[in-house]
Each structure stands twice: as C-alpha cells, then as structure tokens.
Short mmCIF file of C-alpha atoms in Angstrom, two decimals:
data_model
loop_
_atom_site.label_atom_id
_atom_site.label_comp_id
_atom_site.label_asym_id
_atom_site.label_seq_id
_atom_site.Cartn_x
_atom_site.Cartn_y
_atom_site.Cartn_z
CA MET A 12 96.44 134.94 132.27
CA ARG A 13 95.47 134.53 128.57
CA ARG A 14 96.25 131.46 127.09
CA ARG A 15 95.57 129.92 123.83
CA ILE A 16 93.49 126.76 123.43
CA VAL A 17 93.33 124.28 120.36
CA ILE A 18 90.45 121.73 120.38
CA ALA A 19 90.85 118.99 117.31
CA PRO A 20 88.65 116.42 118.17
CA ASP A 21 87.73 113.18 116.42
CA SER A 22 83.88 112.25 116.34
CA PHE A 23 82.71 109.93 119.06
CA LYS A 24 81.66 107.30 116.07
CA GLY A 25 77.49 107.27 116.36
CA THR A 26 77.58 109.52 119.23
CA ILE A 27 78.70 113.11 117.46
CA SER A 28 80.32 114.59 115.07
CA ALA A 29 83.70 116.06 115.31
CA THR A 30 82.51 119.22 114.84
CA ASP A 31 79.49 119.00 117.45
CA ALA A 32 82.08 117.83 119.97
CA ALA A 33 84.74 120.30 119.22
CA LEU A 34 81.87 122.94 119.29
CA ALA A 35 80.89 121.30 123.14
CA LEU A 36 84.69 121.05 124.53
CA ALA A 37 84.79 124.78 123.40
CA ARG A 38 81.82 125.76 125.39
CA GLY A 39 82.77 123.46 127.95
CA TRP A 40 86.52 125.42 128.76
CA GLN A 41 85.07 128.83 128.13
CA SER A 42 82.59 128.74 131.13
CA GLU A 43 85.37 128.50 133.12
CA ARG A 44 87.93 130.72 131.40
CA PRO A 45 86.03 133.00 128.96
CA HIS A 46 88.55 135.23 128.26
CA ASP A 47 90.99 132.54 126.60
CA GLU A 48 91.56 132.79 122.99
CA VAL A 49 90.05 128.99 121.85
CA LEU A 50 90.80 127.49 118.06
CA LEU A 51 88.36 124.80 116.93
CA VAL A 52 89.46 122.51 114.70
CA PRO A 53 88.04 119.69 113.92
CA GLN A 54 89.79 116.38 112.94
CA ALA A 55 89.12 113.05 111.50
CA ASP A 56 91.28 109.95 110.00
CA GLY A 57 89.34 108.23 107.58
CA GLY A 58 86.73 107.55 109.63
CA GLU A 59 83.34 108.76 110.43
CA GLY A 60 83.16 112.42 109.66
CA THR A 61 85.92 112.70 106.92
CA LEU A 62 83.61 114.10 104.59
CA ASP A 63 82.88 116.97 106.66
CA ALA A 64 86.13 117.55 107.71
CA ILE A 65 86.98 117.95 103.83
CA ALA A 66 83.81 119.79 102.99
CA GLN A 67 84.76 122.13 105.39
CA ALA A 68 88.43 122.78 104.06
CA SER A 69 87.90 122.71 100.37
CA PRO A 70 85.67 126.02 98.57
CA GLY A 71 83.60 124.80 95.67
CA ALA A 72 82.60 121.12 96.81
CA GLN A 73 79.51 119.37 96.14
CA TRP A 74 77.58 117.07 98.30
CA ARG A 75 76.16 114.52 96.00
CA SER A 76 73.92 111.35 97.12
CA VAL A 77 73.67 107.84 96.18
CA ARG A 78 71.13 104.86 96.96
CA VAL A 79 74.03 102.05 97.85
CA ALA A 80 73.70 98.70 100.02
CA GLY A 81 74.53 99.20 103.66
CA PRO A 82 76.74 96.34 105.56
CA THR A 83 74.20 93.74 105.34
CA GLY A 84 72.24 94.96 102.38
CA GLU A 85 69.84 97.78 103.80
CA PRO A 86 69.66 100.12 100.76
CA HIS A 87 70.14 103.50 101.94
CA ASP A 88 71.24 107.25 100.87
CA ALA A 89 75.02 107.91 101.48
CA ARG A 90 77.01 111.59 100.49
CA TRP A 91 80.12 111.93 98.79
CA LEU A 92 81.58 114.69 97.86
CA LEU A 93 82.50 116.23 94.54
CA LEU A 94 85.90 118.62 94.76
CA PRO A 95 86.68 121.14 91.91
CA GLY A 96 89.61 119.51 89.76
CA THR A 97 86.42 116.27 89.08
CA HIS A 98 87.87 114.95 92.46
CA ALA A 99 85.28 113.06 94.08
CA VAL A 100 86.01 111.92 97.44
CA VAL A 101 84.38 108.43 98.84
CA GLU A 102 83.68 107.51 103.19
CA LEU A 103 83.35 104.51 103.38
CA ALA A 104 81.55 104.62 106.98
CA GLU A 105 78.98 107.04 105.39
CA CYS A 106 78.01 103.81 102.56
CA CYS A 107 78.37 100.90 104.99
CA GLY A 108 79.95 101.63 108.32
CA ILE A 109 79.16 99.97 111.42
CA THR A 110 76.72 102.13 112.32
CA LEU A 111 74.54 101.61 109.66
CA LEU A 112 73.76 97.99 110.75
CA PRO A 113 70.31 97.29 112.35
CA ARG A 114 69.67 97.68 115.43
CA SER A 115 67.47 95.37 118.33
CA HIS A 116 64.61 96.44 119.87
CA ALA A 117 67.10 97.29 122.40
CA GLY A 118 69.29 100.30 120.44
CA GLU A 119 72.30 97.12 119.97
CA LEU A 120 73.87 97.09 116.36
CA ALA A 121 72.98 93.52 115.20
CA LEU A 122 77.08 92.97 114.45
CA ALA A 123 77.73 90.54 111.46
CA PRO A 124 81.31 89.83 111.00
CA LEU A 125 81.16 87.24 108.67
CA ALA A 126 78.90 88.33 106.17
CA ALA A 127 79.22 92.15 106.66
CA SER A 128 79.93 93.74 103.32
CA SER A 129 82.04 96.82 101.60
CA ARG A 130 79.54 96.46 98.68
CA GLY A 131 77.78 99.87 99.11
CA VAL A 132 81.02 101.85 99.26
CA GLY A 133 81.86 100.23 95.72
CA GLU A 134 78.00 101.60 94.55
CA ALA A 135 79.18 104.92 95.46
CA ILE A 136 82.48 104.56 93.90
CA ALA A 137 80.66 103.79 90.36
CA ALA A 138 78.08 106.57 90.66
CA ALA A 139 81.26 109.10 91.48
CA LEU A 140 82.99 107.91 88.36
CA ASP A 141 79.83 108.09 86.48
CA ALA A 142 79.19 111.31 86.99
CA GLY A 143 83.05 112.15 85.74
CA ALA A 144 85.08 111.89 88.43
CA ARG A 145 88.51 111.31 87.13
CA HIS A 146 90.33 110.80 90.48
CA VAL A 147 89.00 109.15 93.82
CA THR A 148 89.89 109.47 97.68
CA LEU A 149 88.46 107.00 99.59
CA ALA A 150 88.46 107.38 103.36
CA LEU A 151 88.94 103.97 104.71
CA GLY A 152 87.79 103.48 108.59
CA GLY A 153 84.69 102.64 111.14
CA SER A 154 83.47 99.64 108.93
CA ALA A 155 81.39 96.50 109.81
CA SER A 156 82.95 93.98 107.95
CA THR A 157 85.87 92.10 107.16
CA ASP A 158 86.09 91.25 103.14
CA GLY A 159 89.48 92.91 101.84
CA GLY A 160 86.78 95.38 99.81
CA LEU A 161 86.04 92.29 97.39
CA GLY A 162 82.47 93.59 98.11
CA ALA A 163 83.24 96.70 96.82
CA LEU A 164 85.28 95.65 94.04
CA SER A 165 82.02 93.49 93.13
CA ALA A 166 79.75 96.34 92.96
CA LEU A 167 82.89 97.54 90.54
CA GLY A 168 82.73 94.19 88.36
CA LEU A 169 85.12 91.91 90.13
CA ARG A 170 83.35 88.34 90.15
CA VAL A 171 84.35 86.02 93.29
CA LEU A 172 84.09 83.07 92.30
CA ASP A 173 84.33 79.45 94.64
CA GLY A 174 86.34 76.34 92.88
CA SER A 175 83.63 75.01 90.88
CA GLY A 176 83.12 78.68 89.04
CA ALA A 177 79.98 79.96 91.10
CA PRO A 178 79.63 83.24 92.36
CA LEU A 179 79.97 84.12 96.48
CA PRO A 180 77.59 85.55 98.72
CA ASP A 181 79.55 88.72 99.92
CA GLY A 182 80.67 88.92 103.37
CA GLY A 183 84.27 87.97 104.62
CA GLY A 184 83.41 84.73 105.58
CA ALA A 185 82.62 83.31 102.23
CA LEU A 186 86.03 84.08 100.93
CA SER A 187 87.26 80.66 103.03
CA ARG A 188 85.58 79.13 100.04
CA ALA A 189 87.39 81.14 97.46
CA GLY A 190 88.65 79.63 94.18
CA THR A 191 88.78 82.45 91.49
CA LEU A 192 88.96 86.23 91.59
CA ASP A 193 88.05 87.39 88.31
CA ALA A 194 88.70 90.82 87.51
CA ALA A 195 88.09 90.16 83.49
CA ALA A 196 84.68 92.71 83.77
CA LEU A 197 86.36 95.07 86.69
CA ARG A 198 86.09 98.78 85.45
CA ALA A 199 89.28 100.26 84.87
CA ALA A 200 90.58 102.74 88.20
CA PRO A 201 90.07 106.44 87.27
CA ALA A 202 92.18 108.06 85.08
CA GLY A 203 93.86 110.61 87.68
CA GLY A 204 94.23 107.29 90.39
CA MET A 205 92.90 106.67 93.59
CA THR A 206 94.01 107.61 97.58
CA LEU A 207 93.35 105.71 100.24
CA LEU A 208 92.66 107.25 103.76
CA THR A 209 93.94 105.02 106.16
CA ASP A 210 93.13 105.12 109.70
CA THR A 211 95.64 101.92 110.75
CA THR A 212 99.09 100.96 110.32
CA ALA A 213 97.99 97.49 109.82
CA VAL A 214 98.75 94.81 107.07
CA LEU A 215 95.89 92.24 106.00
CA THR A 216 96.62 89.27 107.80
CA GLY A 217 98.10 87.89 110.74
CA PRO A 218 98.87 89.23 114.36
CA SER A 219 98.82 92.43 112.54
CA GLY A 220 96.08 92.35 110.25
CA ALA A 221 92.50 92.85 109.43
CA ALA A 222 90.59 90.45 111.74
CA LEU A 223 92.73 89.32 114.32
CA MET A 224 93.18 93.52 115.25
CA PHE A 225 89.40 94.88 114.82
CA GLY A 226 87.59 91.67 114.31
CA PRO A 227 86.41 91.58 117.85
CA GLN A 228 85.09 95.09 117.37
CA LYS A 229 82.62 93.90 114.74
CA GLY A 230 81.58 90.71 116.76
CA ALA A 231 83.95 89.25 115.95
CA THR A 232 84.06 85.47 118.16
CA ALA A 233 88.05 83.71 118.26
CA ASP A 234 87.06 81.31 116.20
CA GLU A 235 85.58 83.85 113.76
CA VAL A 236 88.84 85.85 114.14
CA ALA A 237 90.06 82.95 112.71
CA THR A 238 87.95 81.83 110.27
CA LEU A 239 88.44 85.54 109.06
CA ASP A 240 92.02 85.73 108.55
CA ALA A 241 92.31 82.49 106.93
CA ALA A 242 89.70 83.68 104.41
CA LEU A 243 91.64 87.18 103.99
CA ALA A 244 94.98 85.11 103.25
CA ARG A 245 93.26 82.89 100.73
CA ALA A 246 92.25 85.51 98.99
CA ALA A 247 95.50 87.42 98.98
CA ALA A 248 96.95 84.26 97.88
CA ILE A 249 94.64 84.20 94.71
CA ALA A 250 95.15 87.51 93.90
CA GLY A 251 98.95 87.38 94.15
CA GLY A 252 101.21 90.82 94.85
CA ASP A 253 102.58 91.58 97.72
CA GLU A 254 100.26 94.67 98.53
CA HIS A 255 98.91 92.19 101.73
CA LEU A 256 101.93 93.33 103.29
CA LEU A 257 101.34 97.27 102.99
CA PRO A 258 101.26 99.27 105.98
CA GLY A 259 97.65 100.06 106.20
CA ALA A 260 96.79 97.00 103.84
CA GLY A 261 94.27 96.21 106.62
CA ALA A 262 92.15 99.33 106.60
CA ALA A 263 88.74 98.82 107.14
CA GLY A 264 88.55 95.19 107.07
CA GLY A 265 91.12 94.88 104.32
CA THR A 266 89.34 97.29 101.89
CA ALA A 267 92.82 98.91 101.58
CA TRP A 268 94.51 95.94 100.10
CA GLY A 269 91.33 94.80 97.99
CA PHE A 270 91.86 98.83 95.85
CA ALA A 271 95.89 98.73 96.18
CA ARG A 272 95.91 95.40 94.42
CA TYR A 273 92.95 95.84 91.40
CA TRP A 274 93.19 99.27 91.19
CA GLY A 275 96.52 100.46 92.23
CA ALA A 276 94.87 103.08 95.02
CA ARG A 277 98.26 104.49 96.90
CA ILE A 278 97.61 104.23 100.61
CA GLN A 279 98.62 107.27 102.61
CA SER A 280 97.15 108.52 106.51
CA GLY A 281 94.13 109.88 106.89
CA ALA A 282 94.93 111.74 110.18
CA ASP A 283 97.95 113.57 108.29
CA THR A 284 95.79 114.31 105.30
CA ILE A 285 93.27 116.02 107.48
CA ALA A 286 95.21 117.71 109.42
CA VAL A 287 97.62 119.36 106.55
CA LEU A 288 94.19 120.73 105.00
CA THR A 289 92.45 122.29 108.51
CA GLY A 290 95.76 123.77 109.01
CA LEU A 291 96.43 122.07 112.44
CA ASP A 292 99.81 122.96 112.40
CA SER A 293 99.57 126.35 112.20
CA ALA A 294 97.30 125.85 114.97
CA LEU A 295 99.08 124.85 117.65
CA GLU A 296 102.06 127.22 117.29
CA GLY A 297 102.36 129.29 119.81
CA ALA A 298 99.15 127.20 121.58
CA ASP A 299 99.08 126.37 125.38
CA LEU A 300 97.40 123.26 124.97
CA VAL A 301 95.20 121.00 122.98
CA ILE A 302 91.82 119.14 123.94
CA THR A 303 91.35 115.90 121.62
CA GLY A 304 89.38 112.96 121.92
CA GLU A 305 87.57 109.99 120.11
CA GLY A 306 84.85 107.89 121.21
CA ARG A 307 87.57 104.88 122.60
CA PHE A 308 90.63 105.61 123.94
CA ASP A 309 92.96 102.37 123.28
CA ALA A 310 95.80 100.68 121.73
CA THR A 311 95.17 101.31 118.21
CA SER A 312 94.45 105.40 119.32
CA ARG A 313 97.80 106.15 118.36
CA ALA A 314 98.41 103.78 114.79
CA GLY A 315 97.30 106.38 112.67
CA LYS A 316 94.06 107.85 114.32
CA VAL A 317 93.69 111.15 115.22
CA VAL A 318 94.32 111.26 118.53
CA GLY A 319 97.90 109.55 117.99
CA GLY A 320 98.24 112.06 115.04
CA VAL A 321 97.02 115.17 117.15
CA LEU A 322 99.66 113.67 120.32
CA GLU A 323 102.87 113.47 118.02
CA ARG A 324 102.30 117.17 115.86
CA ALA A 325 101.58 118.59 119.20
CA SER A 326 104.77 116.86 120.87
CA VAL A 327 106.90 117.81 118.12
CA ALA A 328 105.35 121.66 118.46
CA GLY A 329 105.84 121.64 122.66
CA VAL A 330 102.31 121.60 123.14
CA ALA A 331 100.39 119.89 126.51
CA VAL A 332 97.44 117.57 125.43
CA ALA A 333 94.54 116.54 127.04
CA VAL A 334 92.21 113.58 125.96
CA VAL A 335 88.63 113.43 126.25
CA ALA A 336 87.57 110.19 125.20
CA GLY A 337 83.72 108.33 125.41
CA GLN A 338 85.60 105.44 127.09
CA ALA A 339 89.43 104.35 127.58
CA ASP A 340 91.15 101.00 128.34
CA PRO A 341 92.33 101.59 131.48
CA THR A 342 95.79 100.03 130.16
CA ALA A 343 96.53 102.45 127.86
CA ALA A 344 95.46 105.34 129.31
CA ARG A 345 97.43 104.93 132.38
CA ASP A 346 100.54 104.45 129.54
CA ALA A 347 99.39 107.56 128.17
CA GLU A 348 99.42 109.34 131.20
CA ALA A 349 103.00 107.56 132.64
CA HIS A 350 104.48 109.03 129.32
CA GLY A 351 103.90 112.05 129.67
CA LEU A 352 101.68 112.03 126.57
CA GLY A 353 98.63 113.57 127.75
CA ARG A 354 95.87 113.33 130.45
CA VAL A 355 92.75 111.21 129.89
CA LEU A 356 89.41 111.81 130.64
CA THR A 357 86.07 109.83 130.39
CA LEU A 358 82.88 110.90 129.56
CA SER A 359 81.59 107.63 131.11
CA GLU A 360 83.41 108.26 134.01
CA LEU A 361 81.99 111.83 134.25
CA ALA A 362 78.48 110.73 133.53
CA GLY A 363 78.36 107.74 135.39
CA SER A 364 78.48 105.21 132.48
CA PRO A 365 78.94 104.62 129.41
CA ALA A 366 74.84 104.39 128.42
CA ALA A 367 74.51 108.14 130.18
CA ALA A 368 77.35 109.26 128.18
CA VAL A 369 76.37 108.38 124.78
CA SER A 370 73.06 109.60 125.70
CA GLU A 371 74.05 113.46 126.24
CA PRO A 372 77.19 113.59 124.81
CA ASP A 373 77.39 117.36 124.38
CA ARG A 374 76.35 117.75 127.90
CA TRP A 375 79.46 115.71 128.97
CA LEU A 376 82.04 117.27 126.60
CA HIS A 377 81.26 120.15 128.28
CA ALA A 378 81.57 119.12 131.58
CA ALA A 379 84.90 117.33 130.29
CA ALA A 380 86.44 120.76 129.27
CA ALA A 381 85.29 122.84 131.97
CA ALA A 382 86.66 120.37 134.72
CA ILE A 383 90.23 120.56 132.35
CA ALA A 384 89.46 124.56 132.36
CA ARG A 385 89.28 124.55 136.32
CA ASP A 386 92.31 121.82 136.72
CA GLN A 387 94.63 124.54 134.64
CA ASN A 388 94.39 126.71 137.62
CA GLU A 389 95.44 124.14 139.77
CA GLN A 390 99.53 124.41 140.17
CA TYR A 391 99.92 120.87 140.46
CA SER A 392 97.59 119.85 136.99
CA TRP A 393 98.76 123.18 135.04
CA GLY A 394 102.56 122.01 136.19
CA ALA A 395 102.00 118.29 135.00
CA TRP A 396 100.89 119.91 131.64
CA THR A 397 103.55 122.21 131.48
CA ARG A 398 106.40 119.53 132.04
CA THR A 399 104.94 117.65 129.20
CA LYS A 400 104.66 120.29 127.06
CA ASN A 401 108.33 120.95 127.62
CA ASN A 402 109.52 117.49 127.15
#
C-alpha cells in the first residue's frame, strides 16, 4: 500500500542542516519503500537554519553578508537576508551562536557562559538598518550567551555602565555589576518594527528563566547559573518595565527581553512562523506519518521548538509521528512514547556512540529512516503508530 510520508526535521545543531537532514531521511525511507509519496518540509524555530528555511519559502530573497564579532569576539562573516519590501531577517546563531565558539585541539567548544556576548547580532542588525531595512525579523536560538541581549543593543548604541559610570565588558557575568543602562544614544527601532522568532517560552529570570533553563547547556556551573540569573534580574530591575515576564523573553539568553524592552519588539513562536511559511499543515493533510527530528530530544523539545510544534500539528491532523534525534534524554523519550506522542530513535544508539553519529550524520539519518520504514511493515509497530494517529 502506497503511503504519504512527510519529512519535517529541524537542523541537528552544528552537525547537519534541516534540508540535508530531510534529504538523508527521505533517502533512507525510499531505500525500503521506494513507491511511497515522500514530502520534504524542513523546519526551523528561530535557531540554526532559520535563514535557510525562510529563504527557501521567500521568492526574491537576497543574501547579504557582514563582518561581525563571534560570541567571544572573534570576527567572522555572517549572512542575513533582505526580503522584498525592505524586510531584513537576521539569525543570532549565524552571528554569535554557540557553534561559533573557538574549539580546542580536540575539537571541543570552548564554552564561555559568563563572557560570551550577543554583540555580533547587533552588528548585523546595524548593517541591515544601514542597508535600508524598515522591518527586522530576528531569529533567536542556539546562543552561547546569557547577557539579556545587552551586547547586541550595545552594538546599536546602548551603554552598559557600572555604578561609577564606567563601561562594563561584554558578557552576562559582568551584568552583576551593572549600575546604569544608558539608552540616550541607542539607535531607533526600525520604522516597521521588529519581530522576534523564539524557540522557547522561557521568561527572563527564575526557575523558568534563561539562566536556569539553558545556562548548563552553555557550560555554566551551578554557581555560574546563579550568578547569571541574578545578573539578569539586576539588569531588568534597572531597565524597568515588565517585559521580563513575557513568555519567550528568555530566548537566546534573554536577547528577546532586551529587544522587547528597548525596541518594543514583538515575540512570536519561531516554529509556528516557519511552519506557516513552509506549508507544513497542508503537507500533513492526508499523510500517514511525519518524521521529525533534532540534535537532542529532551524536556525543552516540547516548549517552543520544532519537534514540539510538529507533534502538536500532527496531533491535530491525526498523523502518526516518529522522532529521530542525535541524542535523547531517556526520561523525555519514554514520556513521549508512553503518551502516544511518537516513537523516538537516536542516531547515537544506531551508530554506537555520539561521536560516531556526529561524524557521519547522513549515514545514520539514512539508517534511522530505513529502520522506521522496515518497522512499519510489522503489524505491531505500524499498529502502535496508527493508534497514536487515531487518538
């Protein structure tokens, strides 16, 4: 029986793009079931790969490039998009994302949770404004920093000063000494406003805030997480307003908060926005299965990220789901499967180790989709997916 299969993964951060992941998954499926209809709808949520997804869905998009500071200051060229109608799209991960940190001789990222800055994305936004952009969409995700976006705003004219009026260095750790946030020289927001695409519903501070939820992923110890959380709270108190309470304000180390507070930017779900642009709902109509995926499946996957958005849309459409992840938190995977949200496969298990999976992502994505296709021929496996689909 010919089936309709939708392939809708996110990028596997720092390893393979969403487009290439979708192609590898499709080849794996078709190696077992060559006559099925396979639709490729790669996704993004504001993190790495968002520019590519928007460019594919936007006729007339023009690629631009600008020299910016990486997360710890190293200059590099970052891409951004100019869309028809003087609309610029900038991706934080492209400018100062965690994958741009320097690496050790062993290839490991030199994480800098207290010192990493969002300055580079502010430099890219300045370039877009200089090029005539009247509306800016900023894709937030994959950050290395927890600085409330004040590094980015500093590149646009904000002055972050200590109690004696001296400028503070970049990085979230320095904000614990903040005394004044001087916006007198801050560039005006673009005339058409700013939209923030976020991959989380986290607020700025507290148990559901940027530091506690994402600081450990950026290398922060327990003490450093506490330092960063207190520093963000101090910055919010100095800045005033209640934007720190907005869902999504904690995106990209609080960068969403900074632009919401100082430029009146509007926060919206990156996953939902890209799903609409790419026509994901239309693709799901009449589908038998959707395969989605990301680099790591954990408790945050269902809180604003691509996989969570695909799960929700598939549930509404009555479509069964399989999740392919580079790695997975065992508890999150068991919970997803127990609640009928879809089967979870990891490339690390297929390859034998995380290192092997990262070294050949195409091979193991192909293998994962082939395994899912083989399993669908077994009554138990397909029956389990079918029961999920019909719930």
